[in-house]
PDB file of C-alpha atoms in Angstrom:
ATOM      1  CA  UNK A   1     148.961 104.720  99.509  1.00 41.00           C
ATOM      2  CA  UNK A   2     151.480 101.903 100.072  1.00 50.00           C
ATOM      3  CA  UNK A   3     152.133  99.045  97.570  1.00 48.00           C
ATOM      4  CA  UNK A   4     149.892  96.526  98.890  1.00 48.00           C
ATOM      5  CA  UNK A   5     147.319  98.296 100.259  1.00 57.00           C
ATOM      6  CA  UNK A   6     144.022  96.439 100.867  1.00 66.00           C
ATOM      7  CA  UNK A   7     142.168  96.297  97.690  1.00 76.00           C
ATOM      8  CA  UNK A   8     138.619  98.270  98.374  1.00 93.00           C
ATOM      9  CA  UNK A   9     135.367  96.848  96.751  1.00 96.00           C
ATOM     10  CA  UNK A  10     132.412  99.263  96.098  1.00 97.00           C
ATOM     11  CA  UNK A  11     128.984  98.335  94.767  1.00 97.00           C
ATOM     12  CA  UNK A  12     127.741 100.183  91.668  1.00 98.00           C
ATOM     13  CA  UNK A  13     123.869  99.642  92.111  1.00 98.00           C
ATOM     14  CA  UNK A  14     121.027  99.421  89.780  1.00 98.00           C
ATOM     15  CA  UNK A  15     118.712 102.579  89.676  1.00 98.00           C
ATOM     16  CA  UNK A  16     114.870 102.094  89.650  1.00 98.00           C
ATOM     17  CA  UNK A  17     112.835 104.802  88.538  1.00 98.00           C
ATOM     18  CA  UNK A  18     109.814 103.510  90.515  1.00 98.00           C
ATOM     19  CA  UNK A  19     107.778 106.515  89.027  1.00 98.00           C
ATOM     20  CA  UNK A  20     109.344 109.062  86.118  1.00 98.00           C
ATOM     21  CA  UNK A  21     107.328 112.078  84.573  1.00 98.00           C
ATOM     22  CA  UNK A  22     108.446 113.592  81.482  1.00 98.00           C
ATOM     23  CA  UNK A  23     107.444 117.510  82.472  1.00 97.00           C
ATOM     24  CA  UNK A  24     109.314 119.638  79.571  1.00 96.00           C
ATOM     25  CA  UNK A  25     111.999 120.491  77.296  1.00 94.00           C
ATOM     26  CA  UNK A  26     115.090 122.472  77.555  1.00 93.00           C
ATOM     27  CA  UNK A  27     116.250 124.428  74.908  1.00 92.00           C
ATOM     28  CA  UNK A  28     119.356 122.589  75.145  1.00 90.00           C
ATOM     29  CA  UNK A  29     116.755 119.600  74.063  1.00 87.00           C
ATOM     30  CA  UNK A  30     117.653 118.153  77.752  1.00 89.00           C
ATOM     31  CA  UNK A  31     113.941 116.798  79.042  1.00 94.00           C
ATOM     32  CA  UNK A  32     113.102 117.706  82.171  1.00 97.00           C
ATOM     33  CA  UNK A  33     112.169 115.086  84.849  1.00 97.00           C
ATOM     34  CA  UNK A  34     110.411 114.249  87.723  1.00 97.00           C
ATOM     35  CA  UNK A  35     111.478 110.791  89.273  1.00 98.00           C
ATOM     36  CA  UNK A  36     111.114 108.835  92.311  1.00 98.00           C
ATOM     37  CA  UNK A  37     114.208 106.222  92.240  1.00 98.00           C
ATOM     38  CA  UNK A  38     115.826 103.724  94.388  1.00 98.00           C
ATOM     39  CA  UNK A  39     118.923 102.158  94.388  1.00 98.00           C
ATOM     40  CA  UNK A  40     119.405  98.262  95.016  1.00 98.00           C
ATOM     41  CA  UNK A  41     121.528  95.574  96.930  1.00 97.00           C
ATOM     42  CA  UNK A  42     122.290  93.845  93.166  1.00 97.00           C
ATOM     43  CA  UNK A  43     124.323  96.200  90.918  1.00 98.00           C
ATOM     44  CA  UNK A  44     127.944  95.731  89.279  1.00 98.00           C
ATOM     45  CA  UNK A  45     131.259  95.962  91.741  1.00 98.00           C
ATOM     46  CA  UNK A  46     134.389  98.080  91.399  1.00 98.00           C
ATOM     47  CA  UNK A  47     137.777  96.586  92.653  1.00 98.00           C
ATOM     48  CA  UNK A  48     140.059  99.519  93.632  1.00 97.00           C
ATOM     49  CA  UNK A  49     143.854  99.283  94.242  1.00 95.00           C
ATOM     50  CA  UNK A  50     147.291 101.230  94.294  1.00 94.00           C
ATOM     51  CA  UNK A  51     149.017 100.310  91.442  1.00 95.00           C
ATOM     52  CA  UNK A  52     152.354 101.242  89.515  1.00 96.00           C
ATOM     53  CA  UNK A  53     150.489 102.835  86.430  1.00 97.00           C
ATOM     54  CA  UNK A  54     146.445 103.012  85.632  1.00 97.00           C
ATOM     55  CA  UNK A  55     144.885  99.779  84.826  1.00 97.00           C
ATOM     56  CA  UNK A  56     140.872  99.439  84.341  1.00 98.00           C
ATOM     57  CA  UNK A  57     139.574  96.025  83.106  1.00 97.00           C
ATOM     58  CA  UNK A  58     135.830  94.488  83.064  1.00 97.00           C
ATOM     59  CA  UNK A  59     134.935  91.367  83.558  1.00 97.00           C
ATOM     60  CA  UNK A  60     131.409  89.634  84.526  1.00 97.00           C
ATOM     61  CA  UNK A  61     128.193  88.690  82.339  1.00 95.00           C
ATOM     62  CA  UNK A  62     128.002  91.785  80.024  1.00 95.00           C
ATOM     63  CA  UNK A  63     131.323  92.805  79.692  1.00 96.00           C
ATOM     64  CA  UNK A  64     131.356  92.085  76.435  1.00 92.00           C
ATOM     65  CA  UNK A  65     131.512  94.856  74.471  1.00 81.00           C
ATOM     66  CA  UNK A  66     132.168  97.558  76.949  1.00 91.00           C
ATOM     67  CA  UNK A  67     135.073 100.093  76.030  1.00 92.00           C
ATOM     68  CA  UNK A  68     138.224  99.284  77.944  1.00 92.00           C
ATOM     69  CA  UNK A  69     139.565 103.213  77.217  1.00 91.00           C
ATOM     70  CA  UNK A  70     138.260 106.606  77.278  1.00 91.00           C
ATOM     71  CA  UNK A  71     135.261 105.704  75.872  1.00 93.00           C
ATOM     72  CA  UNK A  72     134.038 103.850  79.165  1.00 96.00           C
ATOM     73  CA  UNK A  73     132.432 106.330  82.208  1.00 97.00           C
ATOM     74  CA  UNK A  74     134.783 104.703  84.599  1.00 98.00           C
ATOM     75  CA  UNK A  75     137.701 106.036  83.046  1.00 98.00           C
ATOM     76  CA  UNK A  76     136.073 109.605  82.479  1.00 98.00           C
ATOM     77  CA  UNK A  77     135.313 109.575  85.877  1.00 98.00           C
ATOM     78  CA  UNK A  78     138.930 108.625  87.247  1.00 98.00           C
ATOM     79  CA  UNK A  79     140.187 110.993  84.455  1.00 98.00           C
ATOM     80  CA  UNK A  80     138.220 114.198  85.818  1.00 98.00           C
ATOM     81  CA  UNK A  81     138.610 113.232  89.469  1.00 98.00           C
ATOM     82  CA  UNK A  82     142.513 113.490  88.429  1.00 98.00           C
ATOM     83  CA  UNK A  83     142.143 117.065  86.676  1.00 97.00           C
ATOM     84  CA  UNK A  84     140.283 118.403  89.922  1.00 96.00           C
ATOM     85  CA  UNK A  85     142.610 117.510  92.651  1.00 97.00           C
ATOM     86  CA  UNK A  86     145.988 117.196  90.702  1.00 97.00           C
ATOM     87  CA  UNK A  87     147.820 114.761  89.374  1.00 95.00           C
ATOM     88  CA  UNK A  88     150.394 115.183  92.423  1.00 96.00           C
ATOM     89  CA  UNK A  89     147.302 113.739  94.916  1.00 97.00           C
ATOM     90  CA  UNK A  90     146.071 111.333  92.630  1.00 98.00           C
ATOM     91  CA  UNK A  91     148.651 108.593  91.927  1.00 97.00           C
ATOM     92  CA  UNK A  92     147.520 105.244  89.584  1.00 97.00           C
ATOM     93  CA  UNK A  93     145.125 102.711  90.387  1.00 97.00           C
ATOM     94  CA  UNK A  94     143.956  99.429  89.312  1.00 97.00           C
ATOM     95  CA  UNK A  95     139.923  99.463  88.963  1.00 98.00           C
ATOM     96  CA  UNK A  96     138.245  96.233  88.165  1.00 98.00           C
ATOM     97  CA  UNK A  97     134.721  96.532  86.561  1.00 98.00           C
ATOM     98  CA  UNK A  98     132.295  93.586  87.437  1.00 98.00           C
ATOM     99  CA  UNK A  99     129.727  94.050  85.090  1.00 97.00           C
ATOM    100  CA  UNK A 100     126.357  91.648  86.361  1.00 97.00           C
ATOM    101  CA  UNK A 101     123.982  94.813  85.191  1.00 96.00           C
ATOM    102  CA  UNK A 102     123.093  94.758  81.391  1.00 94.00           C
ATOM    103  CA  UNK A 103     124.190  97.616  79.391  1.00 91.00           C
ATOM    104  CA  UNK A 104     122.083 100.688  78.440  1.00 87.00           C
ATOM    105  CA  UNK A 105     118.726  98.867  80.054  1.00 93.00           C
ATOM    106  CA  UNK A 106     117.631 101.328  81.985  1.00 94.00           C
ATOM    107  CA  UNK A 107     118.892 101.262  85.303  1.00 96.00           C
ATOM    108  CA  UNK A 108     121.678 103.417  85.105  1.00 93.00           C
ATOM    109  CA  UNK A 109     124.362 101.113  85.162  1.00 93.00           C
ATOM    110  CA  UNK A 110     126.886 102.996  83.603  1.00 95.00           C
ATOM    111  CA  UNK A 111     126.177 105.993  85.405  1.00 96.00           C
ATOM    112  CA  UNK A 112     126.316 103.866  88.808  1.00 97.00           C
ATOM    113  CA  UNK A 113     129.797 102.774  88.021  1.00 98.00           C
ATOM    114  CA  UNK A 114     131.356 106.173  87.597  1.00 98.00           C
ATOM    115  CA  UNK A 115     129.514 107.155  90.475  1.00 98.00           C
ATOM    116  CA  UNK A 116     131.325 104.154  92.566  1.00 98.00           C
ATOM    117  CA  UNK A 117     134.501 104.962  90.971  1.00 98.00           C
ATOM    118  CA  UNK A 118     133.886 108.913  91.700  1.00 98.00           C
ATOM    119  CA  UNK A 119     132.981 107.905  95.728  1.00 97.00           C
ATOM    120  CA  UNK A 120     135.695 104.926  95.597  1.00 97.00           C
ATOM    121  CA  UNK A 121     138.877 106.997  94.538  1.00 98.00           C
ATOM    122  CA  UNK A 122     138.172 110.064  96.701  1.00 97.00           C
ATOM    123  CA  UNK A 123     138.331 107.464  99.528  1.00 95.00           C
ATOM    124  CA  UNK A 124     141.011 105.887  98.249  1.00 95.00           C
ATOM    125  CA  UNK A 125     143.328 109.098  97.496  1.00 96.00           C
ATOM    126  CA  UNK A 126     141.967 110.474 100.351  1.00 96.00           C
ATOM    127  CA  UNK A 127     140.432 114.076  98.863  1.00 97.00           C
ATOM    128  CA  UNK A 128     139.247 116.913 100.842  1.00 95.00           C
ATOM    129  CA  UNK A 129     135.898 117.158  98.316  1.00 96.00           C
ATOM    130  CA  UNK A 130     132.692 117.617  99.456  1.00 95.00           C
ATOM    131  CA  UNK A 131     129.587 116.571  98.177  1.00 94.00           C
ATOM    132  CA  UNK A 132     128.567 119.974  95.815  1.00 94.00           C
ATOM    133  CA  UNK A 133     132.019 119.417  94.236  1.00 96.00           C
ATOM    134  CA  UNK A 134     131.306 115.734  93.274  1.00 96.00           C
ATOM    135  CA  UNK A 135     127.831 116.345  92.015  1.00 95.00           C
ATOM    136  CA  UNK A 136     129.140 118.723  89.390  1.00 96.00           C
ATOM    137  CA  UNK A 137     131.867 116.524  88.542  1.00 97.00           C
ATOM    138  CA  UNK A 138     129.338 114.283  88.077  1.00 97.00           C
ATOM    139  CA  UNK A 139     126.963 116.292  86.228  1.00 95.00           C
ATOM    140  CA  UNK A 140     129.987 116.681  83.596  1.00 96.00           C
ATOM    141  CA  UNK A 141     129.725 112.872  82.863  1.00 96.00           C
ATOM    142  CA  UNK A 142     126.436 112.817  82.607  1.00 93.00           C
ATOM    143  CA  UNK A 143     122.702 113.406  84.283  1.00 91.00           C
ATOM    144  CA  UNK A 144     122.340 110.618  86.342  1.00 93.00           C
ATOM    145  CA  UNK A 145     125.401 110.996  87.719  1.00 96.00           C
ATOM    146  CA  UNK A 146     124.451 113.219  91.125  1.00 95.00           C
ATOM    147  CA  UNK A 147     121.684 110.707  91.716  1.00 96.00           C
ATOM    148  CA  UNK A 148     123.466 107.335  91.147  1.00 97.00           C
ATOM    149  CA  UNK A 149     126.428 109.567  93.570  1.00 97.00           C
ATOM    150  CA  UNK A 150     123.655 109.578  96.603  1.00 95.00           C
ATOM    151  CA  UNK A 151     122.274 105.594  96.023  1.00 95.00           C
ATOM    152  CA  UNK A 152     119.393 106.746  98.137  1.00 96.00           C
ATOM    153  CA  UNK A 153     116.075 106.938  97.653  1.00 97.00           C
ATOM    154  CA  UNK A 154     115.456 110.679  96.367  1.00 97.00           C
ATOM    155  CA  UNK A 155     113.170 112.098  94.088  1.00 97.00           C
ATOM    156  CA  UNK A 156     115.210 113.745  91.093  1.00 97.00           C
ATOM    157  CA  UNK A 157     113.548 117.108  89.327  1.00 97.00           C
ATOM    158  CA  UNK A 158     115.270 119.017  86.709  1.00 96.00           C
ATOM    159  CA  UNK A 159     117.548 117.038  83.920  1.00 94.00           C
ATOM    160  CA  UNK A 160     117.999 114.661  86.668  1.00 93.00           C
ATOM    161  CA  UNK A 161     120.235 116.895  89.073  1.00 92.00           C
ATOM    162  CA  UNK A 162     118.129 118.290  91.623  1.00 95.00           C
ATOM    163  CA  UNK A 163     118.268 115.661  94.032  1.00 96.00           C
ATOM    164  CA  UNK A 164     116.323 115.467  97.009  1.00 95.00           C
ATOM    165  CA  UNK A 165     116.636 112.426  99.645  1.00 95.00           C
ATOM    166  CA  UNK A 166     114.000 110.514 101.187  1.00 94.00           C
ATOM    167  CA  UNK A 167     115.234 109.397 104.958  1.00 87.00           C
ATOM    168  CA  UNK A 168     111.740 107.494 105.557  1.00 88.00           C
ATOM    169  CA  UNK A 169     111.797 105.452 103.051  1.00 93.00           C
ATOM    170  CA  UNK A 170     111.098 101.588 103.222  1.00 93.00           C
ATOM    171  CA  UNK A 171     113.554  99.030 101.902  1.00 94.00           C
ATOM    172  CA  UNK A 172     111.159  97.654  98.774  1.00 96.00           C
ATOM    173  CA  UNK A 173     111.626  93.693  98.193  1.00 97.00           C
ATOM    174  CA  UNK A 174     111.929  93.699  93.723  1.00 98.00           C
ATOM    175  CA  UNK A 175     112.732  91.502  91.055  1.00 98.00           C
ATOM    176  CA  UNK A 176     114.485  93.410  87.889  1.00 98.00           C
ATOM    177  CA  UNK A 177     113.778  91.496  84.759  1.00 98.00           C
ATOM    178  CA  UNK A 178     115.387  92.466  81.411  1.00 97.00           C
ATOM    179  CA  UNK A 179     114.667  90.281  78.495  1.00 97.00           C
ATOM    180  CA  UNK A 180     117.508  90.417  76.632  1.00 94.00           C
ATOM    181  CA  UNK A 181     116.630  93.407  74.190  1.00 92.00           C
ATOM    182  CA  UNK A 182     118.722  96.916  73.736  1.00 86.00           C
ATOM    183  CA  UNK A 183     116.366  99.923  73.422  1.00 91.00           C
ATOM    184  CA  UNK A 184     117.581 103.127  72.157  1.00 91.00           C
ATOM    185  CA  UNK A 185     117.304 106.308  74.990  1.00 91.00           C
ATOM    186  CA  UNK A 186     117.044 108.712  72.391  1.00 92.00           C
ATOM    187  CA  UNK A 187     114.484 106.704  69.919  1.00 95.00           C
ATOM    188  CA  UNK A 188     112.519 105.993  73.011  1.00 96.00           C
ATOM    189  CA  UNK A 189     112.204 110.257  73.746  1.00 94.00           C
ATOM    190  CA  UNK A 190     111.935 110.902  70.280  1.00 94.00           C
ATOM    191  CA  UNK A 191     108.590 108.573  70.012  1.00 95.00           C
ATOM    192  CA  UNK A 192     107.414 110.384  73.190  1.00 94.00           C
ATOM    193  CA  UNK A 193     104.209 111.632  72.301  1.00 91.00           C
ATOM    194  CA  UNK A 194     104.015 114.622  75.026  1.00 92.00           C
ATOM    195  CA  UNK A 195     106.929 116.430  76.833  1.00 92.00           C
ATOM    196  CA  UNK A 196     104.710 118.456  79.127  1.00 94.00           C
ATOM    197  CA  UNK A 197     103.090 115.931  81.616  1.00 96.00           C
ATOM    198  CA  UNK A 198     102.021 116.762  85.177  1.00 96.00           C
ATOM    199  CA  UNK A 199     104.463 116.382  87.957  1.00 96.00           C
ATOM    200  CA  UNK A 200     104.751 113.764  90.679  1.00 97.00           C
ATOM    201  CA  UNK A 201     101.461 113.674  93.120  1.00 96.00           C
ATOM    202  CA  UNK A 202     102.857 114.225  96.461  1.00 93.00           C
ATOM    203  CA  UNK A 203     103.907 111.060  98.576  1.00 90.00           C
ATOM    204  CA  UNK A 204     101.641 109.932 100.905  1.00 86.00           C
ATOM    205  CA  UNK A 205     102.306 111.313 104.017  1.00 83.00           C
ATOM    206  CA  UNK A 206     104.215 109.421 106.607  1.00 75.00           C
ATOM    207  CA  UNK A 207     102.471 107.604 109.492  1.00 76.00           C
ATOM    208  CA  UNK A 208     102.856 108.810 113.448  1.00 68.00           C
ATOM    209  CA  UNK A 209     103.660 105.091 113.585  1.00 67.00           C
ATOM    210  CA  UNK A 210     105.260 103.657 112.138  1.00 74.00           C
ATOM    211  CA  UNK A 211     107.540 106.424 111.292  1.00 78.00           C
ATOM    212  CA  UNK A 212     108.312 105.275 107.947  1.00 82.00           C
ATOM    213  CA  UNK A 213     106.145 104.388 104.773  1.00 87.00           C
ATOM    214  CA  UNK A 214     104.067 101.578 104.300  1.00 90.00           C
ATOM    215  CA  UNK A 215     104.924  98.678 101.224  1.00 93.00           C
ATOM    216  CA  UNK A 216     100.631  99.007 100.667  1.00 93.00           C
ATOM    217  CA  UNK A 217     100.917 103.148 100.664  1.00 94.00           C
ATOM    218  CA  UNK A 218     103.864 103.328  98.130  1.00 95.00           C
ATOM    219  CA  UNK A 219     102.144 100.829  96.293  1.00 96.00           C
ATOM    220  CA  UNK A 220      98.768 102.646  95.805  1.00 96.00           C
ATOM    221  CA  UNK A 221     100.563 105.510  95.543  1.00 96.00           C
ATOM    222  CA  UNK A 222     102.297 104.073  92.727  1.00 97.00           C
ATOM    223  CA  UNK A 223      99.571 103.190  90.732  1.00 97.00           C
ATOM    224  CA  UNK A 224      98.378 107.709  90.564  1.00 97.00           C
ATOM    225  CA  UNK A 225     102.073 107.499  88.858  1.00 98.00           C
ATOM    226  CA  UNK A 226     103.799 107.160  85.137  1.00 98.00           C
ATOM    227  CA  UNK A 227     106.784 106.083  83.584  1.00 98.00           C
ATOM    228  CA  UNK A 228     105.964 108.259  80.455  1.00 98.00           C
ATOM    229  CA  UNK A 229     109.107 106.573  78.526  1.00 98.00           C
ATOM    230  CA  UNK A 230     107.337 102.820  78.871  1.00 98.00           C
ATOM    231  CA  UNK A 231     104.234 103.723  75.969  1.00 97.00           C
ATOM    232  CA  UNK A 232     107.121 104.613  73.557  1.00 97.00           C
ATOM    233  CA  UNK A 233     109.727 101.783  74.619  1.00 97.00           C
ATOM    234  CA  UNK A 234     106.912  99.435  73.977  1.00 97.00           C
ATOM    235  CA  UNK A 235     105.382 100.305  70.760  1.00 96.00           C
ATOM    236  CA  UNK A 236     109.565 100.542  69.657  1.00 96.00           C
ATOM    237  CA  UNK A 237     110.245  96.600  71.612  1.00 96.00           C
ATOM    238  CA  UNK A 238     107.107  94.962  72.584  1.00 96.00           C
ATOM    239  CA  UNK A 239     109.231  92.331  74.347  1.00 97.00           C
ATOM    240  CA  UNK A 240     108.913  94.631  77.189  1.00 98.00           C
ATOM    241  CA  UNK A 241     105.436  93.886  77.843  1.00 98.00           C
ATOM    242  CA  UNK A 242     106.658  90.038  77.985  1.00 98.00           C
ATOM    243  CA  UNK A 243     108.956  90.926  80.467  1.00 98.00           C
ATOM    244  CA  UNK A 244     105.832  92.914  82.638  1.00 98.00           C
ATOM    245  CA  UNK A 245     103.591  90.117  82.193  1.00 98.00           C
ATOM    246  CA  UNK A 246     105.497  87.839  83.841  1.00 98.00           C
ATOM    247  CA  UNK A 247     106.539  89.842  86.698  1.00 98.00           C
ATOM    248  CA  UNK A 248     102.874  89.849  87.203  1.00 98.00           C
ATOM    249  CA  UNK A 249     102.325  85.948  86.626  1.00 97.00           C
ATOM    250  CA  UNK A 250     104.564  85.910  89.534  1.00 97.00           C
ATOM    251  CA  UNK A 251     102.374  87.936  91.561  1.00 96.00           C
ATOM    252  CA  UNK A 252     104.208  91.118  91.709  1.00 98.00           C
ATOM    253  CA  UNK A 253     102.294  93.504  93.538  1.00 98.00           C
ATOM    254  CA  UNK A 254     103.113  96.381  91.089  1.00 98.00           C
ATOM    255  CA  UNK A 255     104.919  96.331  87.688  1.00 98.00           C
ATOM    256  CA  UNK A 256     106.640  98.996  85.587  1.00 98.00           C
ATOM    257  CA  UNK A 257     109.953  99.558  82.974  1.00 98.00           C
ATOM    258  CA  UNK A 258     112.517 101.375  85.062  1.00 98.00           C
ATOM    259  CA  UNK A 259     114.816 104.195  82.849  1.00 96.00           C
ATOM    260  CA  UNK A 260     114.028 104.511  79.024  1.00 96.00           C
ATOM    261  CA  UNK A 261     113.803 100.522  79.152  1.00 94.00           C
ATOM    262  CA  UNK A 262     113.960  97.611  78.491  1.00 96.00           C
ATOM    263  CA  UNK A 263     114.494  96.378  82.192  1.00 97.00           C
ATOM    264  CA  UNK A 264     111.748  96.576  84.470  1.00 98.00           C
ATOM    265  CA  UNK A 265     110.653  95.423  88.139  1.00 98.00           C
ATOM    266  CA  UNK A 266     108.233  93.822  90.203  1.00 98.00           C
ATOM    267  CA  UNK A 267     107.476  94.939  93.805  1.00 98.00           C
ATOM    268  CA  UNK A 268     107.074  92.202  96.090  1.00 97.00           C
ATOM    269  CA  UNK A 269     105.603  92.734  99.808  1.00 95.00           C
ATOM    270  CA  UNK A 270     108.726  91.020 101.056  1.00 91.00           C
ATOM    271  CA  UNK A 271     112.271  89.507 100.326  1.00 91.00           C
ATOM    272  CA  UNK A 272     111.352  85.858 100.419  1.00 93.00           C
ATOM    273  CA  UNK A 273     108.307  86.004  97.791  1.00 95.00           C
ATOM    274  CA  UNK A 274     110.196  88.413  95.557  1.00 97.00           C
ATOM    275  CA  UNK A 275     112.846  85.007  95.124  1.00 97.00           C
ATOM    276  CA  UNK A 276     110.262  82.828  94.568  1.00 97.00           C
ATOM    277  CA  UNK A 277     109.299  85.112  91.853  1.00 98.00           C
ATOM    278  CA  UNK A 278     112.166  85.133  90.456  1.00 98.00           C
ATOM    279  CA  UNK A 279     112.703  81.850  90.256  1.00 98.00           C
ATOM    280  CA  UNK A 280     109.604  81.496  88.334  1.00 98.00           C
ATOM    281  CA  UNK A 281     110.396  83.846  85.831  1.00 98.00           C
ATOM    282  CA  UNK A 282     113.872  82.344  85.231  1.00 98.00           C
ATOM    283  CA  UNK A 283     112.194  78.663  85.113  1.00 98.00           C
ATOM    284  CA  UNK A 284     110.132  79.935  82.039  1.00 97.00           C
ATOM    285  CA  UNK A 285     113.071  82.497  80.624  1.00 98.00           C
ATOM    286  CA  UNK A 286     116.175  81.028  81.288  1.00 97.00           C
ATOM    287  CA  UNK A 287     117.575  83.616  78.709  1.00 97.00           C
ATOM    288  CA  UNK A 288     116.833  86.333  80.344  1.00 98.00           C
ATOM    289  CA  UNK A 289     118.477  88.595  82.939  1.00 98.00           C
ATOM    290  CA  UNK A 290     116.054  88.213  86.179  1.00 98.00           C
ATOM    291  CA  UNK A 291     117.183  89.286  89.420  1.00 98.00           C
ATOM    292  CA  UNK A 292     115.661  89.440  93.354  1.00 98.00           C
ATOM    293  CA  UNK A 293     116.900  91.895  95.137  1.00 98.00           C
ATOM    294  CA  UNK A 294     116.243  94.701  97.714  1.00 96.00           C
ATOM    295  CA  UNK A 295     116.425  98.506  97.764  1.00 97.00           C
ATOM    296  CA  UNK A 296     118.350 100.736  99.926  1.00 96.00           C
ATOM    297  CA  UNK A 297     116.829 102.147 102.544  1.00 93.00           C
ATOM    298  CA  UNK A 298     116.428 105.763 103.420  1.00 87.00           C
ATOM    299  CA  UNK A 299     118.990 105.742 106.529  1.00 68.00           C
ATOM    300  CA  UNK A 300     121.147 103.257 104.917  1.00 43.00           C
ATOM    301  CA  UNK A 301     125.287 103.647 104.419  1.00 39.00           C
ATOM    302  CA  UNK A 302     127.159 103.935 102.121  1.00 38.00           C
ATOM    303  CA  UNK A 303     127.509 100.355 100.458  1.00 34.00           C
TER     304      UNK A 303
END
């Protein structure tokens, strides 16, 4: 890594539980999940460069009170990177933060950007590390981490780290919508009226052809699903069933509350009508954080 080096840019994106089943309790008090999640086009961006000492700064619509130290999962993430491979193969780096996600909404923003920075600096200091050793890095930051470290779509079992990948999975047109409230992860499980819910229903199963799932299957599919964290998020911020009702004022196929809340999304049976959507929404919020986007697909790259 040469002085000058071109500077590498690497999308942190949002996470959308599109279904998530609370199925048990550790006795860690870790809940136990089952989740179907994608990963979308819209997310924060890391900046990565050589540089004569470590520098990490944020900038972007909610930077605002994000820590700039060891207190921010960037940072942790760069740090234990460091402590696996050696300080000897990991020399400084400059890491801008764009921050266009709001903080602790749901969509695993936070956990996204170490992921990026965890993918982004093994690329960058050129590691011999596979994929195992990353997840458990990971893991150590936190239980999205192996998930948001894929940016697939994957159903997640377990406290979030079994991770399995879907490869025929559609890219999903969506609006996120977040309307401006902070909701608590913890308060949300601790109003959680039942910890032992069924699992996922199997996905429907895939089509001769085409050979890869239908918007109108995952959709009805959807609807024998749960987020079992939106009952509680809404009785604690009702503003959350605002933000679903107009996602479906603006015809959104299928609405839910991604994560422990508040954010939630709107499916949309393509690209072009998930804008015009949006658009609506924002006309009658202006406040609020709306967004169109579109989710990885199965097959996709890395971003």
């Amino acid at each position: 890594m040469e002085p000058g080096t071109e500077v590498r840019t690497w999308l942190a994106p949002a996470k959308i539980n599109l279904a998530l089943h609370v199925t048990g309790r550790r006795d860690d008090g870790y809940h136990l999940i089952d989740s179907l999640a994608v990963f979308t086009r819209f997310g924060d961006r890391l900046e990565i460069e050589p540089a004569e000492h470590d520098e990490f700064s944020v900038s972007g619509r909610y930077a605002a009170g994000l820590p700039l130290g060891d207190g921010n999962l960037v940072v942790k993430a760069r740090d234990a990177l460091r402590r696996e491979a050696g300080a000897q193969r990991t020399p400084p780096v400059a890491i801008r933060l764009e921050k266009n996600l709001p903080v602790a909404s749901g969509v695993g923003g936070g956990s996204s950007d170490a992921a990026a920075a965890l993918n982004g600096l093994a690329r960058i200091w050129k590691l011999d590390i596979d994929d195992t050793s990353l997840a458990r890095i990971g893991l150590s930051l936190g239980a999205d981490l192996p998930m948001c470290l894929k940016s697939k779509p994957l159903v997640a079992r377990g406290i979030g780290d079994e991770v399995s990948p879907l490869s025929a999975f559609p890219a999903l047109g969506l609006v996120l919508v977040n309307p401006g409230v902070a909701v608590s992860t913890p308060d949300v499980f601790k109003a959680l009226s039942s910890r032992d819910n069924a699992a996922l229903p199997p996905l429907p199963p895939l089509p001769l052809l085409p050979k890869r799932l239908e918007f109108h299957a995952i959709r009805n599919w959807l609807e024998t699903t749960r987020n079992d964290l939106e009952p509680p998020a809404r009785s604690i911020q009702p503003a959350i069933g605002e933000a679903l009702n107009a996602l479906k004022r603006a015809d959104a196929a299928f609405a839910r509350m991604s994560g422990s809340g508040a954010t939630c999304f709107g499916l949309f049976e393509t690209g072009n009508v998930a804008k015009r959507g949006a658009i609506a929404i924002r006309a009658r919020h202006p406040d609020w954080f709306v967004a169109a986007t579109r989710s990885m697909e199965g097959s996709d790259g890395e971003a």
